[in-house]
Amino acid sequence: MKKIFLFLFILAPAFLFSQKKKDGNNFHWISEQWAVAPSGGQFHPDLRAMNNQLTAWKGNDQDLFYSGLRGYGLTYAGPCDLTRGGEFDGSFAFDLMMPSKVSIGKVQKDSLTFDLKGWNFMSSFFGKDIIPGSIVALVLAPGIDWGTLKMISAVNGNGTLQRNFFIAPLGRAEMRFVFGPICLGARGCYRYDVTKDSWNLKSGPAFALPGVKNTGTSIEFFVGWGHVHYQ
């Protein structure tokens, strides 16, 4: 119940302060920019419990998942109608999180390996541009992120695939610059995972691992096509 109230608390103010349309005038709080761009960045889910367990097995804390996961994908941003007579700044992003590997044991036949990867889709509709203008935008917004983390564990040739599906409300701060047809941007997010942290076994023998949460920060950069539309 507390998680539901948290989600409503994040979204409610956005509905109350939607930008009203004014014929012949530029929107004051809504960016006039559209952007489509490839993106890349670093994601930091909460992997502390798993890192602690791997440290106990490994005997040290070297080469674990402390640096998070690197992701690459595609970003779209632009104004969107969500309420009657009002608009917001919206942003969408899909990312594939690249595999990150940890090995325990130096002897090949006795080694234990863990490959962590995943994907996520971010949607954030209720944005406010706090630097009104055509070239530069600084958007603050709530949103929601969902996706899957995948862990492939292998020992003595036997592999196990486990998955952790997550849904995470988030806060987004996004800076964009549009120069002619070019858009440059950066986005920082903080996510709070409201789903269970346990791994779900998909294939292979059962392998006990501490759960994970996609609670944490991410930062992404994008360069691509941009356009400024004057109202």
PDB file of C-alpha atoms in Angstrom, residues 65-164:
ATOM      1  CA  PHE A  65      29.202  -5.876 -10.451  1.00  0.00           C
ATOM      2  CA  TYR A  66      30.004  -2.646  -8.612  1.00  0.00           C
ATOM      3  CA  SER A  67      30.233  -0.570 -11.811  1.00  0.00           C
ATOM      4  CA  GLY A  68      26.678  -1.441 -12.840  1.00  0.00           C
ATOM      5  CA  LEU A  69      25.642  -2.176 -16.404  1.00  0.00           C
ATOM      6  CA  ARG A  70      26.322  -0.270 -19.604  1.00  0.00           C
ATOM      7  CA  GLY A  71      23.308   0.237 -21.857  1.00  0.00           C
ATOM      8  CA  TYR A  72      22.674   1.352 -25.437  1.00  0.00           C
ATOM      9  CA  GLY A  73      19.393   2.156 -27.110  1.00  0.00           C
ATOM     10  CA  LEU A  74      17.110   4.748 -28.670  1.00  0.00           C
ATOM     11  CA  THR A  75      15.519   7.890 -27.198  1.00  0.00           C
ATOM     12  CA  TYR A  76      12.518   9.958 -28.283  1.00  0.00           C
ATOM     13  CA  ALA A  77      11.443  13.258 -26.696  1.00  0.00           C
ATOM     14  CA  GLY A  78       8.766  15.823 -27.541  1.00  0.00           C
ATOM     15  CA  PRO A  79       5.529  17.551 -26.442  1.00  0.00           C
ATOM     16  CA  CYS A  80       2.485  15.350 -25.905  1.00  0.00           C
ATOM     17  CA  ASP A  81      -1.230  15.949 -25.242  1.00  0.00           C
ATOM     18  CA  LEU A  82      -2.375  14.120 -22.124  1.00  0.00           C
ATOM     19  CA  THR A  83      -5.182  16.236 -20.696  1.00  0.00           C
ATOM     20  CA  ARG A  84      -7.939  18.219 -22.365  1.00  0.00           C
ATOM     21  CA  GLY A  85      -6.510  21.615 -23.255  1.00  0.00           C
ATOM     22  CA  GLY A  86      -3.079  20.883 -21.763  1.00  0.00           C
ATOM     23  CA  GLU A  87       0.322  19.510 -22.761  1.00  0.00           C
ATOM     24  CA  PHE A  88       3.423  18.063 -21.157  1.00  0.00           C
ATOM     25  CA  ASP A  89       6.964  17.241 -22.216  1.00  0.00           C
ATOM     26  CA  GLY A  90       7.321  13.494 -22.837  1.00  0.00           C
ATOM     27  CA  SER A  91      10.267  11.168 -23.260  1.00  0.00           C
ATOM     28  CA  PHE A  92      10.664   7.482 -24.127  1.00  0.00           C
ATOM     29  CA  ALA A  93      13.775   5.316 -24.148  1.00  0.00           C
ATOM     30  CA  PHE A  94      14.541   1.671 -24.835  1.00  0.00           C
ATOM     31  CA  ASP A  95      17.910   0.263 -23.774  1.00  0.00           C
ATOM     32  CA  LEU A  96      19.708  -3.054 -23.939  1.00  0.00           C
ATOM     33  CA  MET A  97      22.013  -3.545 -20.953  1.00  0.00           C
ATOM     34  CA  MET A  98      25.231  -5.138 -22.137  1.00  0.00           C
ATOM     35  CA  PRO A  99      26.492  -8.385 -20.496  1.00  0.00           C
ATOM     36  CA  SER A 100      28.781  -8.022 -17.505  1.00  0.00           C
ATOM     37  CA  LYS A 101      30.695 -11.115 -16.356  1.00  0.00           C
ATOM     38  CA  VAL A 102      32.162 -12.274 -13.054  1.00  0.00           C
ATOM     39  CA  SER A 103      34.295 -15.440 -12.776  1.00  0.00           C
ATOM     40  CA  ILE A 104      35.126 -17.362  -9.598  1.00  0.00           C
ATOM     41  CA  GLY A 105      37.961 -19.852  -9.741  1.00  0.00           C
ATOM     42  CA  LYS A 106      41.031 -19.816 -11.994  1.00  0.00           C
ATOM     43  CA  VAL A 107      40.887 -23.444 -13.060  1.00  0.00           C
ATOM     44  CA  GLN A 108      38.641 -23.820 -16.106  1.00  0.00           C
ATOM     45  CA  LYS A 109      36.891 -27.030 -15.048  1.00  0.00           C
ATOM     46  CA  ASP A 110      36.160 -25.693 -11.573  1.00  0.00           C
ATOM     47  CA  SER A 111      35.276 -22.109 -12.507  1.00  0.00           C
ATOM     48  CA  LEU A 112      31.918 -20.557 -11.715  1.00  0.00           C
ATOM     49  CA  THR A 113      30.748 -17.723 -13.981  1.00  0.00           C
ATOM     50  CA  PHE A 114      27.924 -15.208 -13.772  1.00  0.00           C
ATOM     51  CA  ASP A 115      26.695 -13.202 -16.774  1.00  0.00           C
ATOM     52  CA  LEU A 116      24.326 -10.327 -15.994  1.00  0.00           C
ATOM     53  CA  LYS A 117      22.429  -8.415 -18.690  1.00  0.00           C
ATOM     54  CA  GLY A 118      18.917  -7.122 -19.407  1.00  0.00           C
ATOM     55  CA  TRP A 119      16.699  -4.519 -21.027  1.00  0.00           C
ATOM     56  CA  ASN A 120      14.466  -1.673 -19.936  1.00  0.00           C
ATOM     57  CA  PHE A 121      11.825   0.653 -21.394  1.00  0.00           C
ATOM     58  CA  MET A 122      11.315   4.104 -19.874  1.00  0.00           C
ATOM     59  CA  SER A 123       8.207   6.235 -20.355  1.00  0.00           C
ATOM     60  CA  SER A 124       7.958   9.695 -18.834  1.00  0.00           C
ATOM     61  CA  PHE A 125       5.030  11.909 -19.860  1.00  0.00           C
ATOM     62  CA  PHE A 126       4.484  14.661 -17.326  1.00  0.00           C
ATOM     63  CA  GLY A 127       7.554  16.843 -17.882  1.00  0.00           C
ATOM     64  CA  LYS A 128       8.080  20.555 -17.245  1.00  0.00           C
ATOM     65  CA  ASP A 129      10.731  22.551 -19.092  1.00  0.00           C
ATOM     66  CA  ILE A 130      12.198  24.866 -16.441  1.00  0.00           C
ATOM     67  CA  ILE A 131      14.399  26.697 -18.983  1.00  0.00           C
ATOM     68  CA  PRO A 132      11.832  27.877 -21.560  1.00  0.00           C
ATOM     69  CA  GLY A 133      13.320  28.425 -24.994  1.00  0.00           C
ATOM     70  CA  SER A 134      13.845  26.835 -28.370  1.00  0.00           C
ATOM     71  CA  ILE A 135      17.520  25.833 -28.337  1.00  0.00           C
ATOM     72  CA  VAL A 136      17.924  24.584 -24.774  1.00  0.00           C
ATOM     73  CA  ALA A 137      15.552  22.613 -22.539  1.00  0.00           C
ATOM     74  CA  LEU A 138      15.901  21.360 -18.976  1.00  0.00           C
ATOM     75  CA  VAL A 139      13.014  19.022 -18.234  1.00  0.00           C
ATOM     76  CA  LEU A 140      12.036  17.626 -14.833  1.00  0.00           C
ATOM     77  CA  ALA A 141       9.476  14.828 -14.802  1.00  0.00           C
ATOM     78  CA  PRO A 142       8.174  11.674 -13.124  1.00  0.00           C
ATOM     79  CA  GLY A 143       7.924   8.451 -15.091  1.00  0.00           C
ATOM     80  CA  ILE A 144       7.960   4.699 -14.947  1.00  0.00           C
ATOM     81  CA  ASP A 145      10.486   2.115 -16.064  1.00  0.00           C
ATOM     82  CA  TRP A 146      10.030  -1.592 -16.631  1.00  0.00           C
ATOM     83  CA  GLY A 147      12.173  -4.383 -17.959  1.00  0.00           C
ATOM     84  CA  THR A 148      14.081  -7.539 -17.082  1.00  0.00           C
ATOM     85  CA  LEU A 149      17.457  -8.397 -15.588  1.00  0.00           C
ATOM     86  CA  LYS A 150      18.857 -11.781 -16.683  1.00  0.00           C
ATOM     87  CA  MET A 151      21.491 -13.857 -14.904  1.00  0.00           C
ATOM     88  CA  ILE A 152      23.203 -16.819 -16.561  1.00  0.00           C
ATOM     89  CA  SER A 153      25.146 -18.901 -14.031  1.00  0.00           C
ATOM     90  CA  ALA A 154      27.442 -21.666 -15.276  1.00  0.00           C
ATOM     91  CA  VAL A 155      29.469 -24.256 -13.360  1.00  0.00           C
ATOM     92  CA  ASN A 156      31.107 -27.381 -14.752  1.00  0.00           C
ATOM     93  CA  GLY A 157      29.309 -26.926 -18.052  1.00  0.00           C
ATOM     94  CA  ASN A 158      25.829 -26.673 -16.502  1.00  0.00           C
ATOM     95  CA  GLY A 159      24.046 -23.377 -17.155  1.00  0.00           C
ATOM     96  CA  THR A 160      21.157 -21.757 -15.305  1.00  0.00           C
ATOM     97  CA  LEU A 161      19.033 -18.872 -16.611  1.00  0.00           C
ATOM     98  CA  GLN A 162      17.223 -16.715 -14.057  1.00  0.00           C
ATOM     99  CA  ARG A 163      15.206 -13.559 -14.613  1.00  0.00           C
ATOM    100  CA  ASN A 164      14.038 -10.653 -12.486  1.00  0.00           C
TER     101      ASN A 164
END
